[in-house]
Amino acid sequence: MPIELRILGGARAGYSESFDKSVIAIGRHPMSDLRFDVTQDLDVSTRHGEIRCVAGRYTVHDSNSTNGTFVNGQRVSPGESLELHDRDVIAFGAHGPKVSVRLGATLASRATTGTPAPPAPPAPPVRMAADAAILATSPSGTAPSSAKARRNTAERVAMAVREQTRALRIAVLGAVLLLGGLAAAIYMKSNRAAEEARSEIQKLLSENDTIAKTVQAQIRGDTLLVNSLRRHNDSLVRAVKDAKGAAQAAQARAALQRSQDVQRQFSAMDFTAIRDANDPAVVLIASEIGDAAPLEATGFAVRPSGLIVTNRHVVVDSEAHATKISVKFANTGRWYHAHVVKMPDNSSVDLALLQIDEPGKFPIVAKLANEIDTPVGGPVATIGYPLGTDLPMDGSAAKTSLTIGNVSKSVPELLQIDAFASHGSSGSPVFDVHGHVIGVVWGGPPGAAGRIVFSVPVDRLNELLRGVK
């Protein structure tokens, strides 16, 4: 039974293709039966899915695509299929191109009567935009009530626009021939400038693709961070490609170049070296306040004498101070006793300084930054004990966890980062691309799952350390 697929959006909007086969491959791959543009229809995966016909019934199958497949707004589970009916609308990606389905019964009735679907007169551009908006915003992916008529109008308008554009090109060519050599020279100069601009954009996109792949490979262990960076990068790429006019194009390219600078910082950040240089100075803290079980947290040494930085809430709550504080350095099994030596006068600054009671020379972090020079989006790393001793340890030895993230907000009293944190992370040092401490983790918004993390900026720590030996 034949099937007709009418493309409603994307680079091939207005085109229609008919098939009479059991499997129709869909994607941006050159061997796809229903092929989308490889450079513009980026929401469509290379091998996005298939339309299959079994016993006269059509289904659409999602081949574990990146952005998903939707039928009338309902997502097809990855690797699964959903039955198709006449006039269904398939979307390849939540914001990707849509395809209208015409099944054999409708096509056969047209063939029997010998009467093709009557073409609608071209609608003005405003109407076409309105129809497209209805399709884009409808929850089911199809417009209510008069959706079918509006969808057909959008298809026919797209085809009419193509015809009008071709006629316009012919008219322009005629004008060039009439104007003679001067017009030809102007045209050639303009064409050369446009080609240079396209070449520049293509080079920028190619460089961006290489940088993005390098960064995603480097941090592939953090799926949430990888996906966040990929979505941000894809949106910038689309902005460059969809830019209208020179000013908009320049603004989009500048945003993409800034994103590339941030991604280069990820590529340049040596997380292993940062861990090796600072890990020995990070301590696991057990703080006993009142009758509650010991509170597990993180701290880090900043003086060889055993001066340790952590959070105020680790050693003080609303009712009492800690009666016993114990610390254990990373990769060791020995516990040391410690006491509070200083806290900020402003109780809203969540910092505290501890001093180890036993004498000795202890490892310290490499350096505290004088100020934060990491831009929003720039890479950071934390070293600490998220989940405390709930995570596996090496016998009695304390083993830290390194997490990777990026700066999501920076204001005078707060450094907000996008990285994993949980109970036990309080007091963890935040490191920049240079391996310098730029903040101290203290928590996150109530009820938020572990990716929005608040830190005390390093300048508040430097103020607290003044006058302390």
XYZ file of C-alpha atoms in Angstrom:
469
model
C 0.000 0.000 0.000
C 1.560 3.350 -1.036
C 2.369 6.166 1.385
C 2.968 9.841 0.660
C 5.139 11.972 2.961
C 4.790 15.760 2.738
C 7.607 17.745 4.350
C 6.198 20.679 6.358
C 9.368 22.228 7.792
C 13.135 22.404 7.555
C 15.353 22.866 4.501
C 13.072 20.728 2.297
C 9.724 22.279 3.294
C 7.144 21.960 0.498
C 8.557 18.774 -1.009
C 6.491 15.588 -1.185
C 7.697 12.008 -1.714
C 5.724 8.785 -2.305
C 6.877 5.264 -1.458
C 5.530 1.772 -1.967
C 7.992 -0.370 -0.023
C 8.087 -2.210 3.277
C 10.907 -0.186 4.915
C 11.556 3.549 4.397
C 14.834 4.735 5.975
C 14.748 8.284 7.394
C 17.678 10.534 8.345
C 20.477 12.764 7.084
C 22.539 9.833 5.810
C 23.040 9.852 1.994
C 21.485 6.362 1.772
C 18.242 7.399 3.519
C 15.026 7.028 1.500
C 13.515 10.157 3.077
C 16.644 12.289 3.359
C 16.915 15.585 5.216
C 19.538 18.290 4.684
C 22.841 17.249 6.277
C 23.891 20.792 7.268
C 20.563 22.490 8.082
C 18.186 19.866 9.511
C 20.387 19.218 12.552
C 17.538 18.002 14.780
C 17.323 14.928 12.543
C 19.857 12.189 13.383
C 22.042 10.646 10.681
C 19.984 7.455 10.899
C 16.929 8.775 12.711
C 14.398 5.991 12.151
C 12.243 4.025 9.715
C 8.662 3.813 8.478
C 7.697 0.156 8.180
C 4.753 -1.509 6.414
C 3.587 -4.899 7.698
C 0.319 -6.490 6.496
C -0.850 -3.168 5.078
C -0.313 -1.253 8.353
C 2.334 1.459 8.663
C 4.369 2.166 11.785
C 7.148 4.674 12.510
C 10.213 3.295 14.324
C 12.700 5.433 16.285
C 16.292 4.164 15.877
C 17.487 5.606 19.220
C 17.699 9.089 17.676
C 19.327 11.951 19.576
C 16.304 14.291 19.651
C 13.443 11.776 19.465
C 10.522 11.064 17.148
C 6.989 12.360 17.810
C 3.613 11.429 16.258
C 0.979 14.122 16.816
C 3.045 15.303 19.787
C 3.384 11.817 21.352
C 6.989 10.682 21.669
C 7.937 7.305 20.259
C 10.033 5.436 22.819
C 13.668 4.992 21.636
C 14.012 1.730 19.751
C 10.203 1.309 19.659
C 7.462 1.824 17.022
C 4.085 3.575 16.848
C 1.293 2.914 14.330
C 0.570 5.612 11.738
C -2.796 6.750 10.394
C -3.810 8.944 7.505
C -3.046 12.668 8.134
C -0.816 11.996 11.149
C 2.071 14.456 11.618
C 5.523 13.082 12.445
C 8.113 15.407 14.033
C 11.809 14.481 13.955
C 13.016 16.175 17.142
C 10.842 18.379 19.354
C 11.823 21.419 17.268
C 12.796 19.639 14.071
C 11.078 19.300 10.686
C 7.585 17.794 10.502
C 6.159 15.411 7.911
C 2.466 14.890 7.059
C 1.355 11.312 6.320
C -1.015 10.362 3.481
C -1.808 6.646 3.368
C -2.845 4.417 0.492
C -6.637 4.798 0.790
C -6.478 8.550 0.213
C -3.942 8.203 -2.594
C -5.923 5.399 -4.227
C -9.155 7.427 -4.220
C -7.379 10.231 -6.044
C -5.921 7.817 -8.583
C -9.375 6.188 -9.198
C -11.169 9.460 -9.845
C -8.234 10.815 -11.814
C -8.584 14.045 -9.853
C -5.514 15.350 -8.023
C -5.842 17.284 -4.779
C -6.998 20.778 -5.762
C -4.218 23.299 -5.175
C -5.002 26.182 -2.884
C -4.216 29.705 -4.062
C -0.950 31.008 -2.613
C -1.441 32.630 0.757
C 0.388 35.806 1.709
C 3.539 35.369 3.828
C 1.716 36.468 7.000
C -0.759 33.596 6.624
C 2.062 31.106 6.092
C 3.743 32.256 9.299
C 0.460 31.923 11.180
C -0.070 28.359 9.919
C 3.483 27.424 10.882
C 2.958 28.918 14.346
C -0.204 26.817 14.826
C 1.692 23.645 13.976
C 4.639 24.574 16.179
C 2.618 25.463 19.278
C -0.160 22.864 19.174
C 0.389 20.304 22.007
C -0.372 17.371 19.749
C 1.779 18.605 16.866
C -1.379 19.159 14.716
C -3.643 22.192 14.662
C -7.162 21.799 16.112
C -10.361 22.171 14.058
C -9.162 23.606 10.729
C -5.612 22.221 11.168
C -5.766 20.064 8.035
C -6.659 22.992 5.798
C -4.040 25.206 7.374
C -1.374 22.526 7.062
C -2.161 22.044 3.352
C -1.991 25.811 2.879
C 1.481 25.911 4.458
C 2.698 23.199 2.110
C 1.301 24.879 -0.974
C 2.594 28.289 0.090
C 6.096 26.845 0.539
C 5.960 25.425 -2.998
C 4.541 28.706 -4.365
C 7.312 30.673 -2.686
C 9.885 28.448 -4.366
C 8.263 29.113 -7.753
C 8.099 32.847 -7.113
C 11.741 32.897 -6.014
C 12.773 31.124 -9.211
C 10.829 33.668 -11.265
C 12.505 36.472 -9.327
C 15.947 35.035 -10.068
C 15.104 34.936 -13.774
C 13.957 38.563 -13.641
C 17.132 39.614 -11.844
C 19.246 37.811 -14.458
C 17.401 39.652 -17.207
C 18.021 42.951 -15.468
C 21.714 42.134 -15.187
C 21.919 41.433 -18.916
C 20.126 44.699 -19.706
C 22.254 46.827 -17.443
C 25.396 45.467 -19.072
C 28.931 45.414 -17.839
C 28.454 47.701 -14.838
C 25.652 45.629 -13.373
C 27.618 42.452 -14.064
C 30.625 43.826 -12.209
C 28.472 44.785 -9.213
C 26.855 41.357 -9.202
C 30.215 39.578 -9.344
C 31.564 41.689 -6.492
C 28.486 41.041 -4.374
C 28.595 37.341 -5.158
C 32.259 37.187 -4.215
C 31.560 38.908 -0.874
C 28.695 36.515 -0.153
C 30.892 33.540 -0.975
C 33.609 34.827 1.333
C 31.023 35.229 4.111
C 29.715 31.698 3.546
C 33.272 30.373 3.546
C 34.001 32.183 6.815
C 30.847 30.782 8.417
C 31.627 27.259 7.186
C 35.149 27.495 8.603
C 33.778 28.736 11.932
C 31.241 25.890 12.092
C 33.906 23.324 11.206
C 36.220 24.611 13.952
C 33.323 24.622 16.394
C 32.456 21.008 15.568
C 36.061 19.916 16.203
C 36.282 21.798 19.521
C 32.898 20.505 20.706
C 33.830 16.881 19.963
C 37.141 17.267 21.818
C 35.462 18.742 24.913
C 32.661 16.158 24.959
C 35.210 13.343 24.710
C 37.218 14.839 27.572
C 34.252 15.064 29.977
C 32.245 12.112 28.672
C 31.911 10.695 32.196
C 29.511 13.524 33.161
C 26.516 12.905 30.877
C 24.438 15.803 32.232
C 27.248 18.301 31.651
C 27.941 16.912 28.157
C 24.258 17.211 27.201
C 24.032 20.727 28.608
C 27.071 21.874 26.608
C 25.782 20.108 23.481
C 22.366 21.796 23.698
C 23.949 25.211 24.222
C 26.339 24.665 21.316
C 23.573 23.433 18.985
C 21.457 26.509 19.745
C 24.370 28.801 18.842
C 24.987 26.897 15.595
C 21.320 27.265 14.641
C 21.466 30.988 15.442
C 24.421 31.400 13.052
C 22.675 29.491 10.279
C 19.308 31.219 10.754
C 20.710 34.753 11.088
C 18.936 37.364 8.946
C 21.005 40.334 7.877
C 24.615 41.281 8.499
C 24.091 42.644 12.037
C 22.270 39.540 13.266
C 24.834 37.266 11.608
C 27.741 39.143 13.230
C 26.068 38.924 16.655
C 25.456 35.173 16.278
C 29.030 34.512 15.123
C 30.425 36.513 18.065
C 28.336 34.432 20.510
C 29.594 31.209 18.903
C 33.201 32.411 19.066
C 32.809 33.231 22.784
C 31.434 29.742 23.324
C 34.440 28.308 21.494
C 36.787 30.242 23.789
C 35.055 28.682 26.817
C 35.229 25.203 25.271
C 38.934 25.688 24.568
C 39.372 26.330 28.286
C 37.746 22.946 28.972
C 40.190 21.332 26.520
C 43.150 23.083 28.145
C 42.161 22.273 31.738
C 44.308 19.418 33.058
C 41.970 17.841 35.614
C 44.448 15.089 36.488
C 47.198 17.594 37.300
C 44.801 19.663 39.437
C 43.802 16.571 41.400
C 47.413 15.416 41.896
C 48.473 18.864 43.129
C 45.615 19.370 45.602
C 44.129 15.991 46.559
C 46.491 15.313 49.525
C 45.299 18.532 51.231
C 41.569 17.675 51.147
C 40.189 16.306 54.431
C 37.140 14.285 55.426
C 35.461 15.910 58.457
C 33.311 14.221 61.125
C 31.589 16.840 63.287
C 29.518 15.931 66.352
C 26.851 18.488 67.343
C 24.533 17.588 70.195
C 23.099 14.062 70.208
C 22.891 13.752 66.407
C 25.043 11.332 64.435
C 28.378 12.802 63.257
C 27.980 15.145 60.293
C 30.295 14.248 57.397
C 31.724 17.084 55.307
C 34.803 18.222 53.397
C 37.578 20.688 54.179
C 41.018 21.594 52.845
C 44.260 22.686 54.486
C 45.706 26.128 53.667
C 48.586 26.275 56.210
C 51.217 23.560 56.855
C 50.442 23.900 60.563
C 47.036 22.285 59.973
C 44.734 25.286 59.368
C 41.669 23.959 57.554
C 38.857 25.701 55.661
C 35.290 24.370 55.778
C 31.715 25.690 56.202
C 30.245 27.340 59.294
C 27.208 25.011 59.198
C 29.538 22.000 59.519
C 30.527 23.001 63.071
C 27.611 25.198 64.237
C 23.853 24.798 63.970
C 21.022 27.007 65.194
C 21.248 25.592 68.728
C 24.781 24.422 69.485
C 28.442 24.213 68.510
C 30.313 21.021 67.681
C 31.609 19.209 70.759
C 34.030 17.049 68.779
C 35.643 17.604 65.382
C 37.793 14.962 63.659
C 39.599 15.242 60.309
C 41.299 12.698 58.049
C 43.501 13.636 55.082
C 42.895 12.067 51.657
C 44.484 8.667 51.065
C 45.272 8.232 54.784
C 43.540 6.418 57.610
C 44.553 8.528 60.623
C 42.034 10.779 62.380
C 43.186 14.089 63.919
C 41.345 16.201 66.486
C 40.568 19.805 65.549
C 38.841 22.885 66.965
C 37.270 26.070 65.556
C 39.629 29.064 65.518
C 37.701 31.678 63.518
C 34.389 32.353 61.752
C 33.203 35.476 59.871
C 31.376 38.133 61.877
C 28.643 37.985 59.246
C 26.838 34.703 59.904
C 25.525 34.610 56.326
C 29.082 33.943 55.069
C 29.235 30.151 55.401
C 32.926 29.718 56.275
C 34.884 28.447 59.276
C 38.575 27.909 60.036
C 39.649 24.807 62.008
C 43.014 24.047 63.577
C 44.375 20.525 64.020
C 45.331 19.966 67.655
C 48.258 17.595 67.046
C 51.523 19.208 65.875
C 52.877 18.382 62.434
C 53.529 19.604 58.906
C 50.495 18.937 56.718
C 49.894 19.141 52.932
C 48.110 22.251 51.613
C 46.284 23.209 48.406
C 48.453 24.704 45.666
C 47.072 28.252 45.735
C 44.114 30.449 46.621
C 43.153 32.792 43.775
C 43.168 36.538 44.465
C 39.951 36.959 42.482
C 37.610 35.014 40.205
C 38.516 35.438 36.539
C 36.540 32.427 35.253
C 33.694 33.625 32.983
C 30.155 32.262 33.132
C 30.318 28.987 31.222
C 34.002 28.492 32.083
C 35.188 25.141 33.465
C 35.703 24.288 37.141
C 36.446 21.180 39.196
C 35.720 20.239 42.807
C 37.491 17.732 45.042
C 35.680 16.401 48.074
C 33.576 13.687 49.643
C 30.071 13.818 48.091
C 27.839 11.288 49.889
C 30.573 10.971 52.561
C 31.435 7.431 53.573
C 28.343 6.147 51.762
C 30.659 5.899 48.762
C 33.262 3.084 48.683
C 36.564 3.830 50.421
C 39.941 2.112 50.313
C 39.706 0.346 53.667
C 40.147 2.983 56.352
C 41.769 5.434 53.914
C 39.702 8.438 52.814
C 39.259 8.625 49.016
C 38.074 11.825 47.389
C 35.862 12.280 44.305
C 36.670 14.785 41.558
C 33.682 16.364 39.776
C 33.719 18.557 36.674
C 31.373 21.461 35.946
C 31.183 25.048 34.809
C 30.350 28.454 36.287
C 26.640 29.201 35.840
C 26.457 32.501 37.769
C 28.869 34.857 39.530
C 27.777 37.698 41.836
C 29.688 39.415 44.677
C 28.316 37.155 47.437
C 27.853 33.937 45.462
C 29.662 31.699 42.981
C 27.114 29.333 41.404
C 28.382 26.286 39.514
C 26.815 23.482 37.491
C 28.399 20.324 38.972
C 27.370 17.333 41.066
C 27.211 17.806 44.844
C 25.383 16.196 47.776
C 25.686 15.794 51.544
C 29.380 15.468 52.332
C 30.319 18.019 49.626
C 30.070 20.994 52.013
C 33.485 22.618 52.319
C 34.847 21.250 49.026
C 37.305 23.534 47.200
C 36.328 24.779 43.722
C 39.289 24.987 41.293
C 39.637 27.087 38.132
C 41.562 26.284 34.937
C 44.833 27.321 36.660
C 44.282 24.894 39.557
C 43.622 27.771 41.985
C 40.843 27.716 44.593
C 38.109 30.208 43.602
C 35.332 29.106 45.963
C 34.124 26.853 48.776
C 31.017 24.710 48.237
C 28.289 25.210 50.861
C 24.975 23.944 49.397
C 22.202 24.511 46.871
C 18.592 25.710 46.618
C 16.065 23.752 48.738
C 14.688 20.726 46.929
C 17.028 21.107 43.937
C 18.798 17.992 42.699
C 22.628 18.201 42.848
C 23.506 20.251 39.732
C 22.866 23.790 41.053
C 25.637 24.287 43.599
C 26.346 27.420 45.658
C 29.871 28.376 46.729
C 31.425 31.122 48.849
C 33.649 33.276 46.551
C 37.385 33.154 47.266
C 37.601 36.847 48.182
C 35.454 36.167 51.274
C 37.876 33.393 52.259
C 40.879 35.688 51.771
C 39.236 38.241 54.067
C 38.728 35.582 56.767
C 42.351 34.428 56.524
C 43.834 37.906 57.068
C 45.678 37.962 60.369
C 45.509 34.184 60.855
C 48.830 32.384 60.953
